[in-house]
């Protein structure tokens, strides 16, 4: 039985890697679709980020609370992944209906300026909000499944986050540079749906085979190593995390525009930024997951934010040098052997 539990645990961790692959595959594909809504790639990037992160936040707050109460979190997780996969299958048809409704509304109202932009962003949010809400609950569901005490929480959540983020990097790169060029948007979306449905079915089988929920899990008993925080400290942590998330999205948009100076107004600039951004998140998650020394969490969070500010301030002085390496690489490829790719063809 212990061998089965260990195998099931490894399979679930592996499935969360492919959940990350599928999640960022969807994000890249949706950016391409929504560029048709907004008529400008940078606006599509902002709309997808706002809807994607907003949906994750809603799912975490709403369905995450449900996941924390259910007796069978793996079964709940299976339902989330199956729902995401089904939505991905019907997305092209759903998108066509939303697009037609948007065009009909624009033709009747003739909106201009901020009103038109607001309609574009609103319809973009409606297009992808539902699956992102489901995605937002996957981490809380698996966290409930893999943890049995508060002392396990930090390491195991960090490990899940790192695994999912590693898959997200693979999904971003593979979707933008391999699957979309070779398969097209619709088939790439169906590939993601196949992953989500496979993960959901696997989780469903494991949940039933392990008789998950047949017995109530043991109560969480605080250990001597568990940290305790005052209400004021918790409020401060929530404010700090919120501001950190706000600034992180500002970085994403700014770095996409920055890479656009070197790569042009291309979705590849967005995907390159996204892959790099999430690679750092995955590396940070692995570090925390393997960190064995006790540390004050609030102090560690503050030091991490200060280190982030220092590295960002130092990197600002090198931004104006960024286009030069791309130009040099483009000239090198253009003067290479016959049949060599140019920078434009690569990007």
Tab-separated table of N, CA, C and O in Angstrom, residues 239-310:
chain	number	residue	atom	x	y	z
A	239	UNK	N	-1.011	42.753	2.554
A	239	UNK	CA	-0.766	43.992	1.804
A	239	UNK	C	0.518	43.869	1.002
A	239	UNK	O	0.576	44.236	-0.188
A	240	UNK	N	1.568	43.327	1.621
A	240	UNK	CA	2.835	43.164	0.920
A	240	UNK	C	2.732	42.224	-0.263
A	240	UNK	O	3.270	42.497	-1.345
A	241	UNK	N	2.022	41.118	-0.105
A	241	UNK	CA	1.848	40.168	-1.204
A	241	UNK	C	1.050	40.793	-2.339
A	241	UNK	O	1.357	40.616	-3.523
A	242	UNK	N	0.004	41.553	-1.983
A	242	UNK	CA	-0.794	42.216	-3.009
A	242	UNK	C	0.025	43.221	-3.808
A	242	UNK	O	-0.044	43.261	-5.039
A	243	UNK	N	0.808	44.046	-3.108
A	243	UNK	CA	1.659	45.013	-3.799
A	243	UNK	C	2.718	44.311	-4.642
A	243	UNK	O	3.051	44.756	-5.751
A	244	UNK	N	3.248	43.210	-4.134
A	244	UNK	CA	4.234	42.453	-4.888
A	244	UNK	C	3.642	41.913	-6.187
A	244	UNK	O	4.285	41.958	-7.247
A	245	UNK	N	2.400	41.406	-6.123
A	245	UNK	CA	1.742	40.926	-7.337
A	245	UNK	C	1.472	42.047	-8.321
A	245	UNK	O	1.644	41.874	-9.539
A	246	UNK	N	1.048	43.206	-7.813
A	246	UNK	CA	0.809	44.371	-8.675
A	246	UNK	C	2.083	44.761	-9.424
A	246	UNK	O	2.076	44.942	-10.653
A	247	UNK	N	3.184	44.851	-8.693
A	247	UNK	CA	4.441	45.260	-9.306
A	247	UNK	C	4.935	44.199	-10.283
A	247	UNK	O	5.488	44.524	-11.343
A	248	UNK	N	4.716	42.912	-9.970
A	248	UNK	CA	5.154	41.842	-10.864
A	248	UNK	C	4.474	41.948	-12.222
A	248	UNK	O	5.113	41.746	-13.266
A	249	UNK	N	3.184	42.278	-12.238
A	249	UNK	CA	2.490	42.428	-13.522
A	249	UNK	C	2.978	43.663	-14.280
A	249	UNK	O	3.043	43.662	-15.511
A	250	UNK	N	3.331	44.718	-13.541
A	250	UNK	CA	3.937	45.887	-14.194
A	250	UNK	C	5.245	45.493	-14.871
A	250	UNK	O	5.537	45.899	-15.998
A	251	UNK	N	6.047	44.668	-14.181
A	251	UNK	CA	7.298	44.192	-14.769
A	251	UNK	C	7.024	43.408	-16.052
A	251	UNK	O	7.716	43.585	-17.066
A	252	UNK	N	6.033	42.526	-16.020
A	252	UNK	CA	5.744	41.700	-17.197
A	252	UNK	C	5.426	42.566	-18.412
A	252	UNK	O	5.935	42.334	-19.505
A	253	UNK	N	4.570	43.561	-18.214
A	253	UNK	CA	4.173	44.419	-19.327
A	253	UNK	C	5.355	45.262	-19.807
A	253	UNK	O	5.599	45.396	-21.013
A	254	UNK	N	6.101	45.820	-18.857
A	254	UNK	CA	7.240	46.665	-19.229
A	254	UNK	C	8.311	45.853	-19.955
A	254	UNK	O	8.880	46.315	-20.961
A	255	UNK	N	8.597	44.652	-19.480
A	255	UNK	CA	9.623	43.833	-20.126
A	255	UNK	C	9.166	43.352	-21.498
A	255	UNK	O	9.979	43.179	-22.402
A	256	UNK	N	7.855	43.123	-21.672
A	256	UNK	CA	7.351	42.767	-23.001
A	256	UNK	C	7.577	43.916	-23.977
A	256	UNK	O	8.019	43.710	-25.120
A	257	UNK	N	7.277	45.137	-23.540
A	257	UNK	CA	7.519	46.298	-24.398
A	257	UNK	C	9.017	46.455	-24.682
A	257	UNK	O	9.419	46.805	-25.796
A	258	UNK	N	9.841	46.196	-23.672
A	258	UNK	CA	11.288	46.332	-23.834
A	258	UNK	C	11.818	45.338	-24.861
A	258	UNK	O	12.598	45.704	-25.750
A	259	UNK	N	11.380	44.084	-24.754
A	259	UNK	CA	11.815	43.091	-25.733
A	259	UNK	C	11.257	43.390	-27.118
A	259	UNK	O	11.860	43.023	-28.126
A	260	UNK	N	10.101	44.075	-27.159
A	260	UNK	CA	9.537	44.465	-28.443
A	260	UNK	C	10.444	45.411	-29.216
A	260	UNK	O	10.417	45.443	-30.448
A	261	UNK	N	11.269	46.187	-28.502
A	261	UNK	CA	12.218	47.072	-29.175
A	261	UNK	C	13.257	46.278	-29.956
A	261	UNK	O	13.772	46.744	-30.981
A	262	UNK	N	13.572	45.083	-29.460
A	262	UNK	CA	14.578	44.257	-30.132
A	262	UNK	C	13.951	43.273	-31.108
A	262	UNK	O	14.506	43.021	-32.182
A	263	UNK	N	12.790	42.709	-30.752
A	263	UNK	CA	12.175	41.680	-31.584
A	263	UNK	C	11.053	42.218	-32.457
A	263	UNK	O	10.546	41.493	-33.306
A	264	UNK	N	10.658	43.477	-32.254
A	264	UNK	CA	9.528	44.013	-32.973
A	264	UNK	C	8.234	43.706	-32.237
A	264	UNK	O	8.215	43.010	-31.221
A	265	UNK	N	7.126	44.230	-32.752
A	265	UNK	CA	5.814	44.004	-32.132
A	265	UNK	C	5.377	42.586	-32.437
A	265	UNK	O	4.618	42.326	-33.360
A	266	UNK	N	5.876	41.639	-31.677
A	266	UNK	CA	5.667	40.223	-31.950
A	266	UNK	C	5.205	39.523	-30.692
A	266	UNK	O	5.605	39.868	-29.583
A	267	UNK	N	4.365	38.474	-30.874
A	267	UNK	CA	3.982	37.659	-29.736
A	267	UNK	C	5.184	36.904	-29.177
A	267	UNK	O	5.169	36.468	-28.032
A	268	UNK	N	6.237	36.749	-29.988
A	268	UNK	CA	7.431	36.073	-29.502
A	268	UNK	C	8.098	36.874	-28.380
A	268	UNK	O	8.708	36.294	-27.481
A	269	UNK	N	8.024	38.200	-28.454
A	269	UNK	CA	8.576	39.021	-27.379
A	269	UNK	C	7.849	38.722	-26.078
A	269	UNK	O	8.468	38.585	-25.009
A	270	UNK	N	6.535	38.591	-26.148
A	270	UNK	CA	5.746	38.259	-24.963
A	270	UNK	C	6.094	36.874	-24.444
A	270	UNK	O	6.300	36.676	-23.240
A	271	UNK	N	6.190	35.899	-25.336
A	271	UNK	CA	6.484	34.529	-24.906
A	271	UNK	C	7.883	34.412	-24.331
A	271	UNK	O	8.094	33.677	-23.359
A	272	UNK	N	8.838	35.122	-24.917
A	272	UNK	CA	10.208	35.089	-24.395
A	272	UNK	C	10.255	35.683	-22.990
A	272	UNK	O	10.897	35.134	-22.088
A	273	UNK	N	9.560	36.809	-22.806
A	273	UNK	CA	9.501	37.413	-21.479
A	273	UNK	C	8.834	36.460	-20.486
A	273	UNK	O	9.315	36.250	-19.367
A	274	UNK	N	7.725	35.845	-20.921
A	274	UNK	CA	6.965	34.976	-20.038
A	274	UNK	C	7.785	33.758	-19.619
A	274	UNK	O	7.795	33.372	-18.445
A	275	UNK	N	8.490	33.152	-20.579
A	275	UNK	CA	9.306	31.979	-20.263
A	275	UNK	C	10.417	32.338	-19.283
A	275	UNK	O	10.692	31.591	-18.335
A	276	UNK	N	11.043	33.490	-19.492
A	276	UNK	CA	12.111	33.919	-18.585
A	276	UNK	C	11.552	34.236	-17.199
A	276	UNK	O	12.124	33.845	-16.166
A	277	UNK	N	10.446	34.936	-17.173
A	277	UNK	CA	9.795	35.326	-15.923
A	277	UNK	C	9.439	34.096	-15.088
A	277	UNK	O	9.750	34.006	-13.894
A	278	UNK	N	8.795	33.126	-15.725
A	278	UNK	CA	8.345	31.940	-14.994
A	278	UNK	C	9.518	31.035	-14.640
A	278	UNK	O	9.469	30.316	-13.632
A	279	UNK	N	10.589	31.059	-15.437
A	279	UNK	CA	11.787	30.285	-15.079
A	279	UNK	C	12.339	30.753	-13.737
A	279	UNK	O	12.733	29.931	-12.890
A	280	UNK	N	12.346	32.070	-13.528
A	280	UNK	CA	12.786	32.598	-12.242
A	280	UNK	C	11.875	32.180	-11.110
A	280	UNK	O	12.335	31.832	-10.010
A	281	UNK	N	10.565	32.180	-11.367
A	281	UNK	CA	9.611	31.747	-10.346
A	281	UNK	C	9.831	30.274	-10.002
A	281	UNK	O	9.814	29.877	-8.828
A	282	UNK	N	10.050	29.444	-11.024
A	282	UNK	CA	10.286	28.021	-10.785
A	282	UNK	C	11.562	27.808	-9.972
A	282	UNK	O	11.594	26.996	-9.036
A	283	UNK	N	12.622	28.548	-10.318
A	283	UNK	CA	13.883	28.419	-9.573
A	283	UNK	C	13.696	28.825	-8.116
A	283	UNK	O	14.186	28.148	-7.196
A	284	UNK	N	12.970	29.917	-7.884
A	284	UNK	CA	12.702	30.334	-6.514
A	284	UNK	C	11.895	29.309	-5.748
A	284	UNK	O	12.148	29.052	-4.557
A	285	UNK	N	10.920	28.698	-6.422
A	285	UNK	CA	10.122	27.663	-5.776
A	285	UNK	C	10.957	26.452	-5.374
A	285	UNK	O	10.801	25.906	-4.282
A	286	UNK	N	11.876	26.042	-6.254
A	286	UNK	CA	12.738	24.898	-5.933
A	286	UNK	C	13.657	25.225	-4.749
A	286	UNK	O	13.899	24.367	-3.890
A	287	UNK	N	14.152	26.446	-4.698
A	287	UNK	CA	15.028	26.839	-3.582
A	287	UNK	C	14.283	26.755	-2.255
A	287	UNK	O	14.768	26.196	-1.265
A	288	UNK	N	13.061	27.309	-2.232
A	288	UNK	CA	12.275	27.285	-0.994
A	288	UNK	C	11.870	25.857	-0.628
A	288	UNK	O	11.867	25.479	0.551
A	289	UNK	N	11.541	25.038	-1.647
A	289	UNK	CA	11.137	23.663	-1.366
A	289	UNK	C	12.268	22.864	-0.728
A	289	UNK	O	12.019	21.968	0.094
A	290	UNK	N	13.506	23.170	-1.094
A	290	UNK	CA	14.656	22.424	-0.574
A	290	UNK	C	15.322	23.113	0.616
A	290	UNK	O	16.316	22.625	1.137
A	291	UNK	N	14.786	24.242	1.026
A	291	UNK	CA	15.363	24.991	2.144
A	291	UNK	C	15.000	24.296	3.453
A	291	UNK	O	13.839	24.108	3.776
A	292	UNK	N	15.998	23.901	4.206
A	292	UNK	CA	15.757	23.141	5.427
A	292	UNK	C	15.956	23.968	6.698
A	292	UNK	O	15.570	23.546	7.773
A	293	UNK	N	16.575	25.121	6.598
A	293	UNK	CA	16.824	25.941	7.784
A	293	UNK	C	15.557	26.695	8.182
A	293	UNK	O	14.782	27.134	7.329
A	294	UNK	N	15.342	26.823	9.467
A	294	UNK	CA	14.213	27.600	9.951
A	294	UNK	C	14.471	29.083	9.727
A	294	UNK	O	15.589	29.569	9.898
A	295	UNK	N	13.451	29.796	9.325
A	295	UNK	CA	13.593	31.228	9.083
A	295	UNK	C	12.268	31.909	9.365
A	295	UNK	O	11.200	31.312	9.226
A	296	UNK	N	12.338	33.161	9.791
A	296	UNK	CA	11.140	33.968	9.970
A	296	UNK	C	10.591	34.317	8.591
A	296	UNK	O	11.257	34.968	7.785
A	297	UNK	N	9.377	33.855	8.313
A	297	UNK	CA	8.826	33.995	6.966
A	297	UNK	C	8.688	35.451	6.558
A	297	UNK	O	8.999	35.824	5.419
A	298	UNK	N	8.200	36.299	7.448
A	298	UNK	CA	8.024	37.708	7.106
A	298	UNK	C	9.371	38.379	6.825
A	298	UNK	O	9.498	39.182	5.900
A	299	UNK	N	10.379	38.050	7.621
A	299	UNK	CA	11.709	38.616	7.390
A	299	UNK	C	12.264	38.129	6.057
A	299	UNK	O	12.833	38.905	5.282
A	300	UNK	N	12.091	36.833	5.770
A	300	UNK	CA	12.575	36.280	4.505
A	300	UNK	C	11.879	36.944	3.318
A	300	UNK	O	12.512	37.252	2.296
A	301	UNK	N	10.563	37.190	3.451
A	301	UNK	CA	9.820	37.858	2.379
A	301	UNK	C	10.343	39.274	2.166
A	301	UNK	O	10.549	39.708	1.022
A	302	UNK	N	10.580	39.999	3.251
A	302	UNK	CA	11.107	41.359	3.130
A	302	UNK	C	12.486	41.386	2.495
A	302	UNK	O	12.771	42.238	1.635
A	303	UNK	N	13.357	40.456	2.884
A	303	UNK	CA	14.701	40.405	2.299
A	303	UNK	C	14.635	40.060	0.809
A	303	UNK	O	15.409	40.613	0.007
A	304	UNK	N	13.717	39.151	0.440
A	304	UNK	CA	13.566	38.798	-0.977
A	304	UNK	C	13.113	40.003	-1.789
A	304	UNK	O	13.600	40.235	-2.904
A	305	UNK	N	12.186	40.796	-1.252
A	305	UNK	CA	11.719	41.980	-1.969
A	305	UNK	C	12.831	43.025	-2.096
A	305	UNK	O	12.970	43.680	-3.139
A	306	UNK	N	13.627	43.186	-1.066
A	306	UNK	CA	14.749	44.129	-1.142
A	306	UNK	C	15.776	43.663	-2.173
A	306	UNK	O	16.321	44.485	-2.931
A	307	UNK	N	16.055	42.362	-2.200
A	307	UNK	CA	16.990	41.832	-3.190
A	307	UNK	C	16.448	42.024	-4.602
A	307	UNK	O	17.194	42.362	-5.543
A	308	UNK	N	15.136	41.838	-4.774
A	308	UNK	CA	14.508	42.053	-6.074
A	308	UNK	C	14.650	43.506	-6.508
A	308	UNK	O	15.000	43.799	-7.663
A	309	UNK	N	14.397	44.429	-5.598
A	309	UNK	CA	14.520	45.855	-5.924
A	309	UNK	C	15.955	46.201	-6.314
A	309	UNK	O	16.185	46.966	-7.256
A	310	UNK	N	16.928	45.624	-5.607
A	310	UNK	CA	18.330	45.917	-5.911
A	310	UNK	C	18.716	45.409	-7.292
A	310	UNK	O	19.388	46.111	-8.064
